[in-house]
Every structure is written in structure tokens, then in C-alpha cells.
């Protein structure tokens, strides 16, 4: 099955395979695949951030969030607030202000890396799913 996922990445096939696995394996694989996609966007955002904003570049990171109502985990890519590399002003750079024009870096990062994020997820699932299945069989 791993070869089929690598070759075509049939979403229905992957979801069916994941559904037949224990919930902790499903979470491990999908968490990792989502994080791999977020890493692609994060790297692109760091590349696109204005050069003169050194602390902003260092503050861009991936944040994992869990929903309490449903068993949903999401990842976001954004400047982190607080600490040595405070990126609180990232929204002003991204969206602009009444006195400064916008210099977007997050939205273009996502738009430019859509294909690469899908590939990163696909590659992660193709690699990790067989490993998790083998672990579960032991």
C-alpha cells in the first residue's frame, strides 16, 4: 500500500487505511503530515519576510492547537509573541497600517507553497504509515 500512496496519493485510500488503524496511530501520522506541510509554509514565510526585519524572521514558527469540543488538532504558521525574538508587529508588516504600506509575507508564502505542502504531506504519510503499521503489529 505504501507504494500506491507514493505513486498516486489517493486520499480515499489513505483515509480508509488510516480508519482501520488505532486512533493513536491515526493521530501520529496525520499530526506529522500536517506539521510537515506547516514547515514548508514556515520556511517560505521566513524567506519572504522583509530582510530588515531580523527578529520577525526568527519569530516565525509553527503552533499546534487542540480543539476541546472536537478531537481536532491544527497547526498555524505565524510570528510568535514575547521572548527574545518578539514578532508582535508581524501583523503590521503583513497588513500595513494607516502610515505604512503592507509588505505581505505570510499569505504569499502559503500561496506559493501549496503544491509543495501537499507533496510534503504525501511523502510523510508514505514514509510513516508503513512504520506505524509495522510497530502496531509487534
Short mmCIF file of C-alpha atoms in Angstrom, two decimals:
data_model
loop_
_atom_site.label_atom_id
_atom_site.label_comp_id
_atom_site.label_asym_id
_atom_site.label_seq_id
_atom_site.Cartn_x
_atom_site.Cartn_y
_atom_site.Cartn_z
CA UNK A 1 0.00 0.00 0.00
CA UNK A 2 2.84 2.43 0.68
CA UNK A 3 3.89 2.29 -2.97
CA UNK A 4 0.34 3.14 -4.05
CA UNK A 5 0.25 6.15 -1.75
CA UNK A 6 3.60 7.37 -3.01
CA UNK A 7 2.58 6.97 -6.63
CA UNK A 8 -0.91 8.48 -6.60
CA UNK A 9 -1.73 9.71 -3.10
CA UNK A 10 -5.34 8.62 -3.38
CA UNK A 11 -6.95 10.47 -0.48
CA UNK A 12 -9.80 7.97 -0.17
CA UNK A 13 -7.31 5.09 0.02
CA UNK A 14 -5.25 6.85 2.68
CA UNK A 15 -8.29 7.73 4.77
CA UNK A 16 -9.58 4.16 4.52
CA UNK A 17 -6.19 2.80 5.59
CA UNK A 18 -5.99 5.25 8.48
CA UNK A 19 -9.55 4.46 9.57
CA UNK A 20 -8.62 0.81 10.05
CA UNK A 21 -5.76 1.70 12.39
CA UNK A 22 -5.94 2.51 16.10
CA UNK A 23 -6.74 6.14 16.88
CA UNK A 24 -3.27 6.90 18.30
CA UNK A 25 -1.63 5.79 15.05
CA UNK A 26 -4.07 7.90 13.04
CA UNK A 27 -3.19 10.93 15.17
CA UNK A 28 0.55 10.32 14.93
CA UNK A 29 0.52 10.05 11.15
CA UNK A 30 -1.83 12.96 10.50
CA UNK A 31 -0.13 15.23 13.07
CA UNK A 32 3.21 14.59 11.41
CA UNK A 33 1.84 15.10 7.90
CA UNK A 34 0.20 18.39 8.90
CA UNK A 35 3.34 19.58 10.66
CA UNK A 36 5.41 18.71 7.55
CA UNK A 37 3.11 20.92 5.47
CA UNK A 38 3.26 23.74 8.01
CA UNK A 39 7.07 23.55 7.97
CA UNK A 40 7.07 24.20 4.21
CA UNK A 41 4.93 27.33 4.68
CA UNK A 42 7.02 28.47 7.65
CA UNK A 43 10.26 28.16 5.68
CA UNK A 44 8.77 30.09 2.75
CA UNK A 45 7.45 32.83 5.07
CA UNK A 46 10.93 33.21 6.59
CA UNK A 47 12.34 33.53 3.10
CA UNK A 48 9.79 36.18 2.09
CA UNK A 49 9.85 38.33 5.24
CA UNK A 50 11.46 41.74 4.64
CA UNK A 51 15.22 41.46 5.16
CA UNK A 52 15.41 44.36 7.60
CA UNK A 53 13.07 42.56 9.99
CA UNK A 54 15.56 40.12 11.56
CA UNK A 55 13.67 39.43 14.79
CA UNK A 56 10.45 38.94 12.84
CA UNK A 57 12.10 36.27 10.69
CA UNK A 58 13.33 34.46 13.80
CA UNK A 59 9.91 34.67 15.45
CA UNK A 60 8.04 32.85 12.67
CA UNK A 61 7.12 29.41 13.88
CA UNK A 62 4.57 26.63 13.96
CA UNK A 63 1.99 26.49 16.74
CA UNK A 64 -0.08 23.40 17.47
CA UNK A 65 -3.62 23.90 18.78
CA UNK A 66 -6.14 21.37 20.08
CA UNK A 67 -9.88 21.94 19.97
CA UNK A 68 -11.66 20.94 23.18
CA UNK A 69 -15.09 20.47 21.57
CA UNK A 70 -13.91 18.02 18.94
CA UNK A 71 -10.81 15.94 18.56
CA UNK A 72 -9.29 18.41 16.10
CA UNK A 73 -5.65 19.44 16.00
CA UNK A 74 -4.49 22.34 13.87
CA UNK A 75 -1.19 23.97 13.13
CA UNK A 76 -0.69 27.64 12.38
CA UNK A 77 2.29 29.49 10.99
CA UNK A 78 2.74 32.95 12.46
CA UNK A 79 5.15 35.26 14.25
CA UNK A 80 5.39 34.35 17.92
CA UNK A 81 4.89 36.98 20.58
CA UNK A 82 7.12 37.56 23.58
CA UNK A 83 10.62 36.47 24.33
CA UNK A 84 13.88 37.42 22.68
CA UNK A 85 12.55 37.27 19.11
CA UNK A 86 9.24 39.04 19.59
CA UNK A 87 7.24 39.20 16.37
CA UNK A 88 4.17 41.02 17.73
CA UNK A 89 4.49 43.61 14.97
CA UNK A 90 4.28 40.98 12.21
CA UNK A 91 0.62 41.80 11.60
CA UNK A 92 1.56 45.42 10.88
CA UNK A 93 4.15 44.31 8.31
CA UNK A 94 1.72 41.80 6.75
CA UNK A 95 -1.36 44.04 6.61
CA UNK A 96 0.12 47.55 6.76
CA UNK A 97 -1.11 50.47 8.83
CA UNK A 98 -2.50 53.91 8.11
CA UNK A 99 1.10 55.16 7.94
CA UNK A 100 2.83 52.18 6.31
CA UNK A 101 2.00 50.10 3.27
CA UNK A 102 1.64 46.34 3.62
CA UNK A 103 4.56 44.02 2.90
CA UNK A 104 2.82 40.64 2.92
CA UNK A 105 4.89 37.56 3.59
CA UNK A 106 2.53 35.00 5.18
CA UNK A 107 -0.21 34.94 2.54
CA UNK A 108 2.25 34.80 -0.36
CA UNK A 109 4.15 32.04 1.45
CA UNK A 110 1.02 29.92 1.59
CA UNK A 111 0.03 30.70 -1.99
CA UNK A 112 3.49 29.89 -3.37
CA UNK A 113 3.86 26.63 -1.48
CA UNK A 114 0.50 24.88 -1.98
CA UNK A 115 1.91 22.15 -4.23
CA UNK A 116 4.96 21.67 -2.03
CA UNK A 117 2.82 21.36 1.12
CA UNK A 118 0.77 18.61 -0.48
CA UNK A 119 3.95 16.83 -1.54
CA UNK A 120 5.39 17.13 1.99
CA UNK A 121 2.23 15.59 3.46
CA UNK A 122 2.20 12.83 0.87
CA UNK A 123 5.85 11.99 1.43
CA UNK A 124 5.43 11.97 5.20
CA UNK A 125 2.38 9.69 5.07
CA UNK A 126 4.03 7.35 2.58
CA UNK A 127 7.06 7.03 4.86
CA UNK A 128 5.38 6.98 8.25
CA UNK A 129 2.26 4.89 7.67
CA UNK A 130 4.13 1.62 6.97
CA UNK A 131 6.35 2.29 10.01
CA UNK A 132 3.33 2.78 12.26
CA UNK A 133 1.62 -0.34 10.88
CA UNK A 134 4.77 -2.39 11.48
CA UNK A 135 5.01 -1.02 15.03
CA UNK A 136 1.37 -1.92 15.70
CA UNK A 137 1.92 -5.49 14.53
CA UNK A 138 4.62 -6.05 17.16
#
